GROMACS .gro file of N, CA, C and O in nm:
model
  472
    1UNK      N    1   9.260   9.687   8.496
    1UNK     CA    2   9.306   9.714   8.632
    1UNK      C    3   9.250   9.610   8.729
    1UNK      O    4   9.322   9.560   8.814
    2UNK      N    5   9.123   9.577   8.714
    2UNK     CA    6   9.061   9.477   8.801
    2UNK      C    7   9.126   9.341   8.780
    2UNK      O    8   9.153   9.269   8.876
    3UNK      N    9   9.155   9.306   8.655
    3UNK     CA   10   9.221   9.180   8.625
    3UNK      C   11   9.360   9.175   8.688
    3UNK      O   12   9.399   9.073   8.745
    4UNK      N   13   9.433   9.285   8.682
    4UNK     CA   14   9.564   9.292   8.744
    4UNK      C   15   9.555   9.272   8.894
    4UNK      O   16   9.634   9.199   8.953
    5UNK      N   17   9.456   9.334   8.956
    5UNK     CA   18   9.436   9.320   9.101
    5UNK      C   19   9.405   9.175   9.137
    5UNK      O   20   9.462   9.119   9.231
    6UNK      N   21   9.315   9.112   9.062
    6UNK     CA   22   9.279   8.972   9.089
    6UNK      C   23   9.398   8.880   9.068
    6UNK      O   24   9.420   8.786   9.145
    7UNK      N   25   9.476   8.904   8.966
    7UNK     CA   26   9.595   8.825   8.939
    7UNK      C   27   9.697   8.842   9.053
    7UNK      O   28   9.758   8.745   9.097
    8UNK      N   29   9.711   8.962   9.100
    8UNK     CA   30   9.802   8.992   9.211
    8UNK      C   31   9.763   8.911   9.335
    8UNK      O   32   9.848   8.851   9.401
    9UNK      N   33   9.636   8.905   9.367
    9UNK     CA   34   9.589   8.829   9.482
    9UNK      C   35   9.618   8.680   9.464
    9UNK      O   36   9.664   8.613   9.556
   10UNK      N   37   9.594   8.627   9.345
   10UNK     CA   38   9.619   8.485   9.320
   10UNK      C   39   9.768   8.453   9.330
   10UNK      O   40   9.805   8.349   9.384
   11UNK      N   41   9.853   8.540   9.280
   11UNK     CA   42   9.997   8.516   9.285
   11UNK      C   43  10.048   8.523   9.427
   11UNK      O   44  10.125   8.438   9.471
   12UNK      N   45  10.008   8.623   9.500
   12UNK     CA   46  10.059   8.641   9.635
   12UNK      C   47   9.988   8.553   9.736
   12UNK      O   48  10.044   8.519   9.839
   13UNK      N   49   9.864   8.519   9.709
   13UNK     CA   50   9.782   8.441   9.802
   13UNK      C   51   9.771   8.511   9.936
   13UNK      O   52   9.760   8.447  10.039
   14UNK      N   53   9.778   8.642   9.936
   14UNK     CA   54   9.768   8.718  10.061
   14UNK      C   55   9.682   8.841  10.038
   14UNK      O   56   9.732   8.951  10.019
   15UNK      N   57   9.550   8.825  10.045
   15UNK     CA   58   9.463   8.941  10.026
   15UNK      C   59   9.483   9.044  10.136
   15UNK      O   60   9.528   9.012  10.247
   16UNK      N   61   9.449   9.167  10.104
   16UNK     CA   62   9.464   9.277  10.200
   16UNK      C   63   9.351   9.276  10.302
   16UNK      O   64   9.237   9.245  10.268
   17UNK      N   65   9.386   9.310  10.425
   17UNK     CA   66   9.287   9.329  10.532
   17UNK      C   67   9.301   9.470  10.586
   17UNK      O   68   9.413   9.518  10.608
   18UNK      N   69   9.189   9.535  10.609
   18UNK     CA   70   9.194   9.664  10.679
   18UNK      C   71   9.233   9.636  10.823
   18UNK      O   72   9.229   9.521  10.869
   19UNK      N   73   9.264   9.741  10.897
   19UNK     CA   74   9.298   9.724  11.038
   19UNK      C   75   9.182   9.660  11.114
   19UNK      O   76   9.201   9.571  11.197
   20UNK      N   77   9.060   9.701  11.084
   20UNK     CA   78   8.944   9.646  11.151
   20UNK      C   79   8.923   9.498  11.116
   20UNK      O   80   8.888   9.418  11.203
   21UNK      N   81   8.944   9.462  10.991
   21UNK     CA   82   8.932   9.322  10.951
   21UNK      C   83   9.040   9.238  11.018
   21UNK      O   84   9.015   9.124  11.057
   22UNK      N   85   9.159   9.295  11.032
   22UNK     CA   86   9.268   9.223  11.099
   22UNK      C   87   9.233   9.197  11.245
   22UNK      O   88   9.253   9.086  11.295
   23UNK      N   89   9.180   9.297  11.312
   23UNK     CA   90   9.139   9.280  11.452
   23UNK      C   91   9.034   9.170  11.463
   23UNK      O   92   9.040   9.086  11.553
   24UNK      N   93   8.938   9.170  11.372
   24UNK     CA   94   8.833   9.068  11.373
   24UNK      C   95   8.895   8.929  11.357
   24UNK      O   96   8.859   8.836  11.430
   25UNK      N   97   8.989   8.914  11.264
   25UNK     CA   98   9.053   8.785  11.240
   25UNK      C   99   9.137   8.741  11.361
   25UNK      O  100   9.140   8.623  11.395
   26UNK      N  101   9.202   8.836  11.424
   26UNK     CA  102   9.280   8.806  11.544
   26UNK      C  103   9.187   8.757  11.656
   26UNK      O  104   9.214   8.655  11.720
   27UNK      N  105   9.077   8.827  11.676
   27UNK     CA  106   8.984   8.792  11.783
   27UNK      C  107   8.906   8.663  11.755
   27UNK      O  108   8.881   8.585  11.847
   28UNK      N  109   8.864   8.642  11.632
   28UNK     CA  110   8.778   8.528  11.599
   28UNK      C  111   8.854   8.400  11.564
   28UNK      O  112   8.807   8.291  11.592
   29UNK      N  113   8.971   8.416  11.502
   29UNK     CA  114   9.041   8.297  11.453
   29UNK      C  115   9.185   8.288  11.505
   29UNK      O  116   9.263   8.209  11.452
   30UNK      N  117   9.218   8.367  11.605
   30UNK     CA  118   9.350   8.363  11.667
   30UNK      C  119   9.463   8.384  11.565
   30UNK      O  120   9.564   8.315  11.567
   31UNK      N  121   9.441   8.479  11.476
   31UNK     CA  122   9.541   8.509  11.372
   31UNK      C  123   9.670   8.560  11.437
   31UNK      O  124   9.670   8.618  11.545
   32UNK      N  125   9.779   8.538  11.367
   32UNK     CA  126   9.912   8.578  11.411
   32UNK      C  127   9.955   8.699  11.328
   32UNK      O  128   9.941   8.699  11.206
   33UNK      N  129  10.007   8.800  11.395
   33UNK     CA  130  10.062   8.916  11.325
   33UNK      C  131  10.212   8.896  11.309
   33UNK      O  132  10.285   8.888  11.408
   34UNK      N  133  10.257   8.886  11.186
   34UNK     CA  134  10.399   8.871  11.156
   34UNK      C  135  10.452   9.005  11.108
   34UNK      O  136  10.415   9.052  11.000
   35UNK      N  137  10.537   9.067  11.188
   35UNK     CA  138  10.595   9.197  11.155
   35UNK      C  139  10.732   9.172  11.093
   35UNK      O  140  10.823   9.124  11.159
   36UNK      N  141  10.746   9.205  10.965
   36UNK     CA  142  10.870   9.177  10.893
   36UNK      C  143  10.960   9.301  10.880
   36UNK      O  144  11.056   9.300  10.805
   37UNK      N  145  10.929   9.404  10.958
   37UNK     CA  146  11.015   9.523  10.957
   37UNK      C  147  11.143   9.494  11.035
   37UNK      O  148  11.150   9.398  11.112
   38UNK      N  149  11.244   9.577  11.017
   38UNK     CA  150  11.370   9.558  11.089
   38UNK      C  151  11.347   9.578  11.239
   38UNK      O  152  11.248   9.637  11.282
   39UNK      N  153  11.439   9.528  11.319
   39UNK     CA  154  11.422   9.529  11.465
   39UNK      C  155  11.416   9.671  11.521
   39UNK      O  156  11.346   9.694  11.620
   40UNK      N  157  11.487   9.766  11.462
   40UNK     CA  158  11.482   9.904  11.511
   40UNK      C  159  11.343   9.965  11.491
   40UNK      O  160  11.289  10.030  11.580
   41UNK      N  161  11.284   9.943  11.373
   41UNK     CA  162  11.149   9.994  11.346
   41UNK      C  163  11.048   9.927  11.438
   41UNK      O  164  10.958   9.993  11.490
   42UNK      N  165  11.066   9.798  11.461
   42UNK     CA  166  10.977   9.723  11.549
   42UNK      C  167  10.982   9.780  11.691
   42UNK      O  168  10.879   9.799  11.755
   43UNK      N  169  11.102   9.809  11.740
   43UNK     CA  170  11.119   9.861  11.876
   43UNK      C  171  11.057  10.000  11.891
   43UNK      O  172  11.010  10.035  11.999
   44UNK      N  173  11.055  10.079  11.784
   44UNK     CA  174  10.998  10.214  11.791
   44UNK      C  175  10.846  10.213  11.800
   44UNK      O  176  10.786  10.311  11.844
   45UNK      N  177  10.784  10.103  11.759
   45UNK     CA  178  10.639  10.092  11.768
   45UNK      C  179  10.589   9.975  11.686
   45UNK      O  180  10.623   9.962  11.569
   46UNK      N  181  10.511   9.887  11.752
   46UNK     CA  182  10.456   9.771  11.683
   46UNK      C  183  10.319   9.737  11.741
   46UNK      O  184  10.282   9.785  11.847
   47UNK      N  185  10.248   9.655  11.671
   47UNK     CA  186  10.116   9.610  11.715
   47UNK      C  187  10.136   9.506  11.825
   47UNK      O  188  10.223   9.419  11.813
   48UNK      N  189  10.059   9.517  11.930
   48UNK     CA  190  10.071   9.424  12.043
   48UNK      C  191  10.062   9.279  11.996
   48UNK      O  192   9.985   9.247  11.906
   49UNK      N  193  10.143   9.195  12.057
   49UNK     CA  194  10.148   9.050  12.032
   49UNK      C  195  10.203   9.014  11.894
   49UNK      O  196  10.189   8.899  11.850
   50UNK      N  197  10.267   9.108  11.826
   50UNK     CA  198  10.328   9.079  11.697
   50UNK      C  199  10.454   8.996  11.716
   50UNK      O  200  10.524   9.009  11.815
   51UNK      N  201  10.482   8.914  11.616
   51UNK     CA  202  10.607   8.839  11.611
   51UNK      C  203  10.696   8.912  11.512
   51UNK      O  204  10.655   8.935  11.399
   52UNK      N  205  10.815   8.948  11.555
   52UNK     CA  206  10.906   9.022  11.466
   52UNK      C  207  11.013   8.929  11.411
   52UNK      O  208  11.096   8.877  11.484
   53UNK      N  209  11.006   8.907  11.281
   53UNK     CA  210  11.113   8.839  11.208
   53UNK      C  211  11.139   8.926  11.085
   53UNK      O  212  11.058   8.928  10.992
   54UNK      N  213  11.249   9.002  11.086
   54UNK     CA  214  11.277   9.087  10.971
   54UNK      C  215  11.281   9.007  10.841
   54UNK      O  216  11.326   8.891  10.840
   55UNK      N  217  11.233   9.067  10.734
   55UNK     CA  218  11.226   8.997  10.605
   55UNK      C  219  11.362   8.941  10.564
   55UNK      O  220  11.369   8.830  10.512
   56UNK      N  221  11.468   9.014  10.593
   56UNK     CA  222  11.602   8.967  10.554
   56UNK      C  223  11.641   8.838  10.626
   56UNK      O  224  11.728   8.766  10.581
   57UNK      N  225  11.574   8.806  10.737
   57UNK     CA  226  11.604   8.686  10.815
   57UNK      C  227  11.496   8.579  10.804
   57UNK      O  228  11.510   8.470  10.859
   58UNK      N  229  11.389   8.609  10.735
   58UNK     CA  230  11.272   8.522  10.734
   58UNK      C  231  11.302   8.382  10.680
   58UNK      O  232  11.259   8.282  10.739
   59UNK      N  233  11.374   8.372  10.571
   59UNK     CA  234  11.403   8.241  10.513
   59UNK      C  235  11.478   8.152  10.612
   59UNK      O  236  11.451   8.032  10.621
   60UNK      N  237  11.569   8.211  10.688
   60UNK     CA  238  11.649   8.134  10.784
   60UNK      C  239  11.575   8.105  10.914
   60UNK      O  240  11.614   8.015  10.989
   61UNK      N  241  11.472   8.181  10.945
   61UNK     CA  242  11.401   8.166  11.072
   61UNK      C  243  11.258   8.114  11.054
   61UNK      O  244  11.176   8.126  11.143
   62UNK      N  245  11.231   8.054  10.942
   62UNK     CA  246  11.097   8.005  10.910
   62UNK      C  247  11.047   7.904  11.014
   62UNK      O  248  10.929   7.900  11.044
   63UNK      N  249  11.137   7.826  11.071
   63UNK     CA  250  11.097   7.725  11.171
   63UNK      C  251  11.029   7.788  11.292
   63UNK      O  252  10.949   7.722  11.357
   64UNK      N  253  11.060   7.914  11.322
   64UNK     CA  254  10.996   7.981  11.435
   64UNK      C  255  10.846   7.995  11.415
   64UNK      O  256  10.772   8.015  11.511
   65UNK      N  257  10.801   7.984  11.293
   65UNK     CA  258  10.659   8.000  11.262
   65UNK      C  259  10.585   7.866  11.252
   65UNK      O  260  10.463   7.865  11.234
   66UNK      N  261  10.656   7.755  11.265
   66UNK     CA  262  10.593   7.624  11.249
   66UNK      C  263  10.472   7.603  11.339
   66UNK      O  264  10.374   7.542  11.298
   67UNK      N  265  10.476   7.651  11.461
   67UNK     CA  266  10.364   7.631  11.553
   67UNK      C  267  10.239   7.709  11.510
   67UNK      O  268  10.131   7.682  11.560
   68UNK      N  269  10.254   7.802  11.418
   68UNK     CA  270  10.142   7.884  11.371
   68UNK      C  271  10.092   7.840  11.233
   68UNK      O  272  10.011   7.908  11.173
   69UNK      N  273  10.138   7.728  11.186
   69UNK     CA  274  10.109   7.684  11.049
   69UNK      C  275   9.959   7.675  11.017
   69UNK      O  276   9.917   7.704  10.906
   70UNK      N  277   9.877   7.637  11.114
   70UNK     CA  278   9.734   7.620  11.089
   70UNK      C  279   9.653   7.747  11.116
   70UNK      O  280   9.533   7.751  11.090
   71UNK      N  281   9.718   7.850  11.168
   71UNK     CA  282   9.648   7.975  11.199
   71UNK      C  283   9.665   8.076  11.086
   71UNK      O  284   9.762   8.071  11.012
   72UNK      N  285   9.570   8.168  11.074
   72UNK     CA  286   9.589   8.276  10.975
   72UNK      C  287   9.710   8.361  11.014
   72UNK      O  288   9.733   8.387  11.132
   73UNK      N  289   9.786   8.403  10.916
   73UNK     CA  290   9.901   8.489  10.938
   73UNK      C  291   9.877   8.620  10.864
   73UNK      O  292   9.850   8.620  10.744
   74UNK      N  293   9.888   8.730  10.938
   74UNK     CA  294   9.872   8.863  10.880
   74UNK      C  295  10.010   8.927  10.874
   74UNK      O  296  10.076   8.945  10.976
   75UNK      N  297  10.053   8.959  10.755
   75UNK     CA  298  10.186   9.018  10.734
   75UNK      C  299  10.176   9.168  10.755
   75UNK      O  300  10.096   9.236  10.692
   76UNK      N  301  10.261   9.217  10.844
   76UNK     CA  302  10.270   9.361  10.869
   76UNK      C  303  10.407   9.407  10.820
   76UNK      O  304  10.509   9.346  10.852
   77UNK      N  305  10.410   9.513  10.745
   77UNK     CA  306  10.533   9.557  10.679
   77UNK      C  307  10.541   9.708  10.682
   77UNK      O  308  10.447   9.777  10.721
   78UNK      N  309  10.655   9.760  10.642
   78UNK     CA  310  10.667   9.905  10.628
   78UNK      C  311  10.655   9.940  10.481
   78UNK      O  312  10.673   9.855  10.394
   79UNK      N  313  10.623  10.064  10.455
   79UNK     CA  314  10.608  10.107  10.316
   79UNK      C  315  10.740  10.083  10.244
   79UNK      O  316  10.847  10.104  10.297
   80UNK      N  317  10.728  10.035  10.122
   80UNK     CA  318  10.846  10.006  10.042
   80UNK      C  319  10.883   9.858  10.043
   80UNK      O  320  10.954   9.813   9.955
   81UNK      N  321  10.833   9.783  10.142
   81UNK     CA  322  10.859   9.640  10.143
   81UNK      C  323  10.757   9.572  10.053
   81UNK      O  324  10.641   9.611  10.049
   82UNK      N  325  10.801   9.471   9.983
   82UNK     CA  326  10.714   9.400   9.890
   82UNK      C  327  10.644   9.285   9.962
   82UNK      O  328  10.699   9.176   9.973
   83UNK      N  329  10.523   9.310  10.012
   83UNK     CA  330  10.452   9.208  10.087
   83UNK      C  331  10.422   9.085  10.003
   83UNK      O  332  10.412   8.976  10.054
   84UNK      N  333  10.412   9.102   9.870
   84UNK     CA  334  10.385   8.987   9.784
   84UNK      C  335  10.503   8.890   9.783
   84UNK      O  336  10.484   8.769   9.778
   85UNK      N  337  10.626   8.941   9.794
   85UNK     CA  338  10.744   8.853   9.802
   85UNK      C  339  10.745   8.777   9.934
   85UNK      O  340  10.780   8.660   9.940
   86UNK      N  341  10.705   8.845  10.040
   86UNK     CA  342  10.698   8.782  10.172
   86UNK      C  343  10.593   8.672  10.171
   86UNK      O  344  10.618   8.560  10.218
   87UNK      N  345  10.477   8.702  10.116
   87UNK     CA  346  10.369   8.603  10.109
   87UNK      C  347  10.410   8.484  10.025
   87UNK      O  348  10.380   8.369  10.060
   88UNK      N  349  10.477   8.508   9.914
   88UNK     CA  350  10.521   8.398   9.827
   88UNK      C  351  10.618   8.306   9.901
   88UNK      O  352  10.610   8.184   9.890
   89UNK      N  353  10.710   8.366   9.977
   89UNK     CA  354  10.805   8.288  10.055
   89UNK      C  355  10.732   8.200  10.157
   89UNK      O  356  10.762   8.081  10.171
   90UNK      N  357  10.634   8.258  10.227
   90UNK     CA  358  10.556   8.182  10.325
   90UNK      C  359  10.471   8.074  10.258
   90UNK      O  360  10.461   7.962  10.307
   91UNK      N  361  10.412   8.108  10.146
   91UNK     CA  362  10.329   8.012  10.073
   91UNK      C  363  10.413   7.892  10.028
   91UNK      O  364  10.372   7.777  10.042
   92UNK      N  365  10.532   7.920   9.978
   92UNK     CA  366  10.622   7.813   9.933
   92UNK      C  367  10.669   7.725  10.049
   92UNK      O  368  10.707   7.611  10.029
   93UNK      N  369  10.665   7.781  10.171
   93UNK     CA  370  10.704   7.705  10.290
   93UNK      C  371  10.585   7.627  10.348
   93UNK      O  372  10.598   7.563  10.452
   94UNK      N  373  10.469   7.635  10.284
   94UNK     CA  374  10.355   7.556  10.326
   94UNK      C  375  10.250   7.629  10.406
   94UNK      O  376  10.154   7.568  10.453
   95UNK      N  377  10.262   7.759  10.422
   95UNK     CA  378  10.160   7.837  10.493
   95UNK      C  379  10.051   7.873  10.392
   95UNK      O  380  10.081   7.918  10.283
   96UNK      N  381   9.927   7.851  10.431
   96UNK     CA  382   9.820   7.870  10.333
   96UNK      C  383   9.724   7.984  10.367
   96UNK      O  384   9.663   8.040  10.277
   97UNK      N  385   9.710   8.019  10.492
   97UNK     CA  386   9.613   8.122  10.531
   97UNK      C  387   9.687   8.253  10.553
   97UNK      O  388   9.714   8.294  10.665
   98UNK      N  389   9.722   8.319  10.444
   98UNK     CA  390   9.803   8.440  10.448
   98UNK      C  391   9.723   8.563  10.409
   98UNK      O  392   9.643   8.559  10.316
   99UNK      N  393   9.750   8.671  10.479
   99UNK     CA  394   9.688   8.801  10.451
   99UNK      C  395   9.796   8.907  10.472
   99UNK      O  396   9.899   8.880  10.531
  100UNK      N  397   9.772   9.026  10.422
  100UNK     CA  398   9.862   9.136  10.458
  100UNK      C  399   9.778   9.254  10.507
  100UNK      O  400   9.663   9.271  10.468
  101UNK      N  401   9.836   9.326  10.599
  101UNK     CA  402   9.769   9.442  10.658
  101UNK      C  403   9.774   9.555  10.557
  101UNK      O  404   9.883   9.602  10.519
  102UNK      N  405   9.658   9.597  10.511
  102UNK     CA  406   9.651   9.703  10.410
  102UNK      C  407   9.719   9.829  10.462
  102UNK      O  408   9.684   9.880  10.568
  103UNK      N  409   9.819   9.875  10.390
  103UNK     CA  410   9.893   9.994  10.431
  103UNK      C  411  10.001   9.965  10.533
  103UNK      O  412  10.074  10.055  10.573
  104UNK      N  413  10.013   9.840  10.576
  104UNK     CA  414  10.115   9.804  10.673
  104UNK      C  415  10.097   9.879  10.804
  104UNK      O  416   9.986   9.913  10.844
  105UNK      N  417  10.207   9.908  10.867
  105UNK     CA  418  10.204   9.976  10.997
  105UNK      C  419  10.143  10.116  10.985
  105UNK      O  420  10.074  10.163  11.076
  106UNK      N  421  10.162  10.180  10.871
  106UNK     CA  422  10.104  10.313  10.849
  106UNK      C  423   9.952  10.304  10.843
  106UNK      O  424   9.882  10.388  10.898
  107UNK      N  425   9.900  10.199  10.780
  107UNK     CA  426   9.755  10.179  10.776
  107UNK      C  427   9.698  10.159  10.915
  107UNK      O  428   9.590  10.209  10.946
  108UNK      N  429   9.771  10.089  11.000
  108UNK     CA  430   9.729  10.068  11.139
  108UNK      C  431   9.725  10.202  11.213
  108UNK      O  432   9.629  10.234  11.282
  109UNK      N  433   9.830  10.281  11.196
  109UNK     CA  434   9.837  10.411  11.262
  109UNK      C  435   9.730  10.506  11.208
  109UNK      O  436   9.671  10.582  11.285
  110UNK      N  437   9.705  10.501  11.080
  110UNK     CA  438   9.603  10.587  11.021
  110UNK      C  439   9.463  10.553  11.071
  110UNK      O  440   9.374  10.638  11.070
  111UNK      N  441   9.445  10.430  11.118
  111UNK     CA  442   9.316  10.391  11.176
  111UNK      C  443   9.310  10.429  11.323
  111UNK      O  444   9.216  10.392  11.393
  112UNK      N  445   9.408  10.504  11.370
  112UNK     CA  446   9.416  10.554  11.509
  112UNK      C  447   9.419  10.440  11.610
  112UNK      O  448   9.362  10.450  11.718
  113UNK      N  449   9.490  10.332  11.573
  113UNK     CA  450   9.504  10.219  11.664
  113UNK      C  451   9.640  10.225  11.733
  113UNK      O  452   9.737  10.276  11.677
  114UNK      N  453   9.648  10.171  11.854
  114UNK     CA  454   9.769  10.187  11.935
  114UNK      C  455   9.886  10.100  11.890
  114UNK      O  456   9.868   9.995  11.829
  115UNK      N  457  10.004  10.147  11.924
  115UNK     CA  458  10.127  10.073  11.905
  115UNK      C  459  10.194  10.052  12.040
  115UNK      O  460  10.178  10.134  12.130
  116UNK      N  461  10.268   9.945  12.051
  116UNK     CA  462  10.346   9.915  12.171
  116UNK      C  463  10.490   9.955  12.140
  116UNK      O  464  10.539   9.929  12.032
  117UNK      N  465  10.556  10.017  12.236
  117UNK     CA  466  10.696  10.054  12.217
  117UNK      C  467  10.782   9.982  12.317
  117UNK      O  468  10.745   9.967  12.433
  118UNK      N  469  10.896   9.936  12.271
  118UNK     CA  470  10.991   9.867  12.360
  118UNK      C  471  11.084   9.967  12.424
  118UNK      O  472  11.121  10.062  12.368
   0.00000   0.00000   0.00000
């Protein structure tokens, strides 16, 4: 099981961050939160200052992330989305400092942290 977990991290190149670790990375290293949920889910509630590019549009809108290439990127997703596929796509596009929010938006909510609604 441990070997599978380590292999998963190497393949995806996006280790998990708790909500608290994500906040620390945002504050200390100006990390970017990339929310890959659909626009309706994003409008119902998202983490402040998140960039919303739905996963279905990510390959076509990758240029929107070029200015963030040197910053850490934290992938925020909804349950059922494969964050490892998202990380692989970003890694193949040349992004190297990738993480994913453990539990996605639900993990953020479970940590009793606020969401912004449009």
